[in-house]
Amino acid sequence: MTLFEKIIAREIPADIVYEDDLAIAFRDIHPQAPVHLLIIPRKPIPRVGAATEDDAPLLGHLLLVAGKIAREQGFDGTDQGFRVVINHGRHGGETVPHLHVHLLSGRDLAWPPG
Ligand code: AMP
């Protein structure tokens, strides 16, 4: 069982800010911005490149949840805004093998990323 599956099962504590039938979102334990949330599917897909056609609605749902949280927390305006990031594998910076969407906001974020 991965770390994030344990968070879903409430075996490990997390600051959960959103949940529904398909996904949960919680605060990253090492925030890289004033707002740093992780949105994960309940289904244990290891990483985005391991998703299949059947997962298309679920992948879309994760992005819709990002937008919903941004609206609810009031940083969806274009004068504020946010970034979503998905890391896949070593070059991408993946450290937890359970698909997760980083939702970052609250400061100007550099581009290109490091
Ligand atoms: P990634 O490097 O893209 O795989 O992202 C994994 C993220 O999970 C990192 O940003 C970590 O800070 C975060 N993380 C690791 N353990 C926990 C935890 N117990 N609760 C919340 N976030 C965590």
mmCIF file of C-alpha atoms and ligand atoms in Angstrom:
data_model
loop_
_atom_site.group_PDB
_atom_site.id
_atom_site.type_symbol
_atom_site.label_atom_id
_atom_site.label_comp_id
_atom_site.label_asym_id
_atom_site.label_seq_id
_atom_site.Cartn_x
_atom_site.Cartn_y
_atom_site.Cartn_z
ATOM 1 C CA MET A 1 0.000 0.000 0.000
ATOM 2 C CA THR A 2 1.442 3.402 -0.949
ATOM 3 C CA LEU A 3 1.659 6.375 1.371
ATOM 4 C CA PHE A 4 -1.239 8.050 -0.403
ATOM 5 C CA GLU A 5 -3.415 4.939 -0.190
ATOM 6 C CA LYS A 6 -2.795 5.051 3.571
ATOM 7 C CA ILE A 7 -3.936 8.686 3.607
ATOM 8 C CA ILE A 8 -7.100 7.687 1.698
ATOM 9 C CA ALA A 9 -7.687 4.896 4.244
ATOM 10 C CA ARG A 10 -7.100 7.379 7.109
ATOM 11 C CA GLU A 11 -4.205 5.239 8.357
ATOM 12 C CA ILE A 12 -1.881 8.260 8.072
ATOM 13 C CA PRO A 13 -3.114 11.744 9.035
ATOM 14 C CA ALA A 14 -3.400 14.477 6.430
ATOM 15 C CA ASP A 15 -4.992 17.908 6.223
ATOM 16 C CA ILE A 16 -7.775 16.946 3.816
ATOM 17 C CA VAL A 17 -9.417 19.963 2.154
ATOM 18 C CA TYR A 18 -11.702 18.232 -0.352
ATOM 19 C CA GLU A 19 -13.068 14.790 -1.099
ATOM 20 C CA ASP A 20 -15.653 13.143 -3.286
ATOM 21 C CA ASP A 21 -16.360 9.654 -4.632
ATOM 22 C CA LEU A 22 -13.388 9.709 -6.992
ATOM 23 C CA ALA A 23 -10.738 11.944 -5.478
ATOM 24 C CA ILE A 24 -9.363 13.556 -2.347
ATOM 25 C CA ALA A 25 -7.179 16.642 -1.890
ATOM 26 C CA PHE A 26 -4.892 17.429 1.030
ATOM 27 C CA ARG A 27 -2.094 19.818 1.944
ATOM 28 C CA ASP A 28 1.413 18.857 0.864
ATOM 29 C CA ILE A 29 3.571 18.177 3.920
ATOM 30 C CA HIS A 30 6.470 20.192 2.396
ATOM 31 C CA PRO A 31 4.676 23.131 0.746
ATOM 32 C CA GLN A 32 6.501 24.846 -2.115
ATOM 33 C CA ALA A 33 4.073 27.790 -2.177
ATOM 34 C CA PRO A 34 1.584 29.406 0.255
ATOM 35 C CA VAL A 35 -1.019 27.051 -1.237
ATOM 36 C CA HIS A 36 0.273 23.583 -2.098
ATOM 37 C CA LEU A 37 -2.332 20.855 -2.347
ATOM 38 C CA LEU A 38 -2.200 17.346 -3.761
ATOM 39 C CA ILE A 39 -5.266 16.062 -5.622
ATOM 40 C CA ILE A 40 -5.266 12.297 -5.959
ATOM 41 C CA PRO A 41 -7.651 9.687 -7.356
ATOM 42 C CA ARG A 42 -8.952 7.064 -4.933
ATOM 43 C CA LYS A 43 -8.043 4.565 -7.643
ATOM 44 C CA PRO A 44 -4.345 3.680 -7.210
ATOM 45 C CA ILE A 45 -2.975 4.621 -10.649
ATOM 46 C CA PRO A 46 0.822 4.748 -10.153
ATOM 47 C CA ARG A 47 1.545 7.705 -12.450
ATOM 48 C CA VAL A 48 -0.019 9.587 -15.331
ATOM 49 C CA GLY A 49 1.735 7.510 -17.989
ATOM 50 C CA ALA A 50 0.181 4.363 -16.506
ATOM 51 C CA ALA A 51 -3.372 5.666 -16.969
ATOM 52 C CA THR A 52 -5.523 4.046 -19.659
ATOM 53 C CA GLU A 53 -8.339 5.213 -21.922
ATOM 54 C CA ASP A 54 -10.751 4.020 -19.240
ATOM 55 C CA ASP A 55 -9.224 6.564 -16.878
ATOM 56 C CA ALA A 56 -9.965 9.543 -19.163
ATOM 57 C CA PRO A 57 -12.998 10.765 -17.171
ATOM 58 C CA LEU A 58 -11.063 10.352 -13.924
ATOM 59 C CA LEU A 59 -8.088 12.356 -15.258
ATOM 60 C CA GLY A 60 -10.471 15.096 -16.351
ATOM 61 C CA HIS A 61 -12.125 15.019 -12.963
ATOM 62 C CA LEU A 62 -8.816 15.701 -11.184
ATOM 63 C CA LEU A 63 -8.385 18.925 -13.193
ATOM 64 C CA LEU A 64 -11.985 19.943 -12.573
ATOM 65 C CA VAL A 65 -11.380 19.445 -8.844
ATOM 66 C CA ALA A 66 -8.317 21.731 -9.112
ATOM 67 C CA GLY A 67 -10.475 24.441 -10.670
ATOM 68 C CA LYS A 68 -13.225 23.926 -8.100
ATOM 69 C CA ILE A 69 -10.826 24.236 -5.161
ATOM 70 C CA ALA A 70 -9.258 27.352 -6.726
ATOM 71 C CA ARG A 71 -12.718 28.924 -7.091
ATOM 72 C CA GLU A 72 -13.756 27.954 -3.565
ATOM 73 C CA GLN A 73 -10.517 29.271 -2.055
ATOM 74 C CA GLY A 74 -10.654 32.444 -4.180
ATOM 75 C CA PHE A 75 -7.427 32.220 -6.159
ATOM 76 C CA ASP A 76 -8.882 31.395 -9.579
ATOM 77 C CA GLY A 77 -8.854 35.011 -10.779
ATOM 78 C CA THR A 78 -6.298 35.808 -13.498
ATOM 79 C CA ASP A 79 -4.707 38.400 -11.186
ATOM 80 C CA GLN A 80 -3.847 35.533 -8.809
ATOM 81 C CA GLY A 81 -3.994 32.152 -10.493
ATOM 82 C CA PHE A 82 -2.393 28.831 -9.874
ATOM 83 C CA ARG A 83 -0.343 26.043 -11.426
ATOM 84 C CA VAL A 84 -1.077 22.331 -11.714
ATOM 85 C CA VAL A 85 1.855 19.936 -11.999
ATOM 86 C CA ILE A 86 2.069 16.172 -12.495
ATOM 87 C CA ASN A 87 5.485 14.573 -12.016
ATOM 88 C CA HIS A 88 6.174 11.258 -13.769
ATOM 89 C CA GLY A 89 9.283 9.210 -13.020
ATOM 90 C CA ARG A 90 12.776 10.249 -12.027
ATOM 91 C CA HIS A 91 13.263 13.080 -14.518
ATOM 92 C CA GLY A 92 9.823 14.417 -13.639
ATOM 93 C CA GLY A 93 10.595 14.386 -9.922
ATOM 94 C CA GLU A 94 8.062 11.748 -8.891
ATOM 95 C CA THR A 95 8.605 10.438 -5.354
ATOM 96 C CA VAL A 96 5.255 8.807 -4.501
ATOM 97 C CA PRO A 97 3.967 6.122 -6.929
ATOM 98 C CA HIS A 98 0.297 7.127 -6.716
ATOM 99 C CA LEU A 99 -0.881 9.641 -9.330
ATOM 100 C CA HIS A 100 -1.184 13.123 -7.836
ATOM 101 C CA VAL A 101 -1.831 16.586 -9.204
ATOM 102 C CA HIS A 102 0.058 19.359 -7.410
ATOM 103 C CA LEU A 103 -2.027 22.540 -7.072
ATOM 104 C CA LEU A 104 0.213 25.514 -6.298
ATOM 105 C CA SER A 105 -0.771 29.126 -5.666
ATOM 106 C CA GLY A 106 -0.125 32.190 -3.531
ATOM 107 C CA ARG A 107 3.072 33.479 -5.128
ATOM 108 C CA ASP A 108 4.578 34.142 -8.550
ATOM 109 C CA LEU A 109 5.922 30.833 -9.842
ATOM 110 C CA ALA A 110 9.007 30.795 -12.046
ATOM 111 C CA TRP A 111 8.974 29.489 -15.604
ATOM 112 C CA PRO A 112 10.685 27.380 -16.834
ATOM 113 C CA PRO A 113 10.590 25.137 -13.763
ATOM 114 C CA GLY A 114 13.886 24.029 -12.247
HETATM 115 P P1 AMP B 1 6.064 14.049 -6.187
HETATM 116 O O1 AMP B 1 7.470 14.439 -5.828
HETATM 117 O O2 AMP B 1 5.519 14.730 -7.394
HETATM 118 O O3 AMP B 1 5.911 12.529 -6.243
HETATM 119 O O4 AMP B 1 5.159 14.583 -5.009
HETATM 120 C C1 AMP B 1 5.007 13.916 -3.806
HETATM 121 C C2 AMP B 1 4.628 14.960 -2.795
HETATM 122 O O5 AMP B 1 4.101 14.307 -1.658
HETATM 123 C C3 AMP B 1 5.793 15.835 -2.325
HETATM 124 O O6 AMP B 1 5.533 17.188 -2.642
HETATM 125 C C4 AMP B 1 5.817 15.585 -0.816
HETATM 126 O O7 AMP B 1 6.122 16.743 -0.077
HETATM 127 C C5 AMP B 1 4.411 15.100 -0.544
HETATM 128 N N1 AMP B 1 4.238 14.259 0.621
HETATM 129 C C6 AMP B 1 5.023 13.228 1.017
HETATM 130 N N2 AMP B 1 4.536 12.680 2.137
HETATM 131 C C7 AMP B 1 3.405 13.364 2.455
HETATM 132 C C8 AMP B 1 2.449 13.273 3.503
HETATM 133 N N3 AMP B 1 2.539 12.333 4.464
HETATM 134 N N4 AMP B 1 1.426 14.161 3.512
HETATM 135 C C9 AMP B 1 1.329 15.092 2.560
HETATM 136 N N5 AMP B 1 2.183 15.224 1.539
HETATM 137 C C10 AMP B 1 3.222 14.380 1.486
#
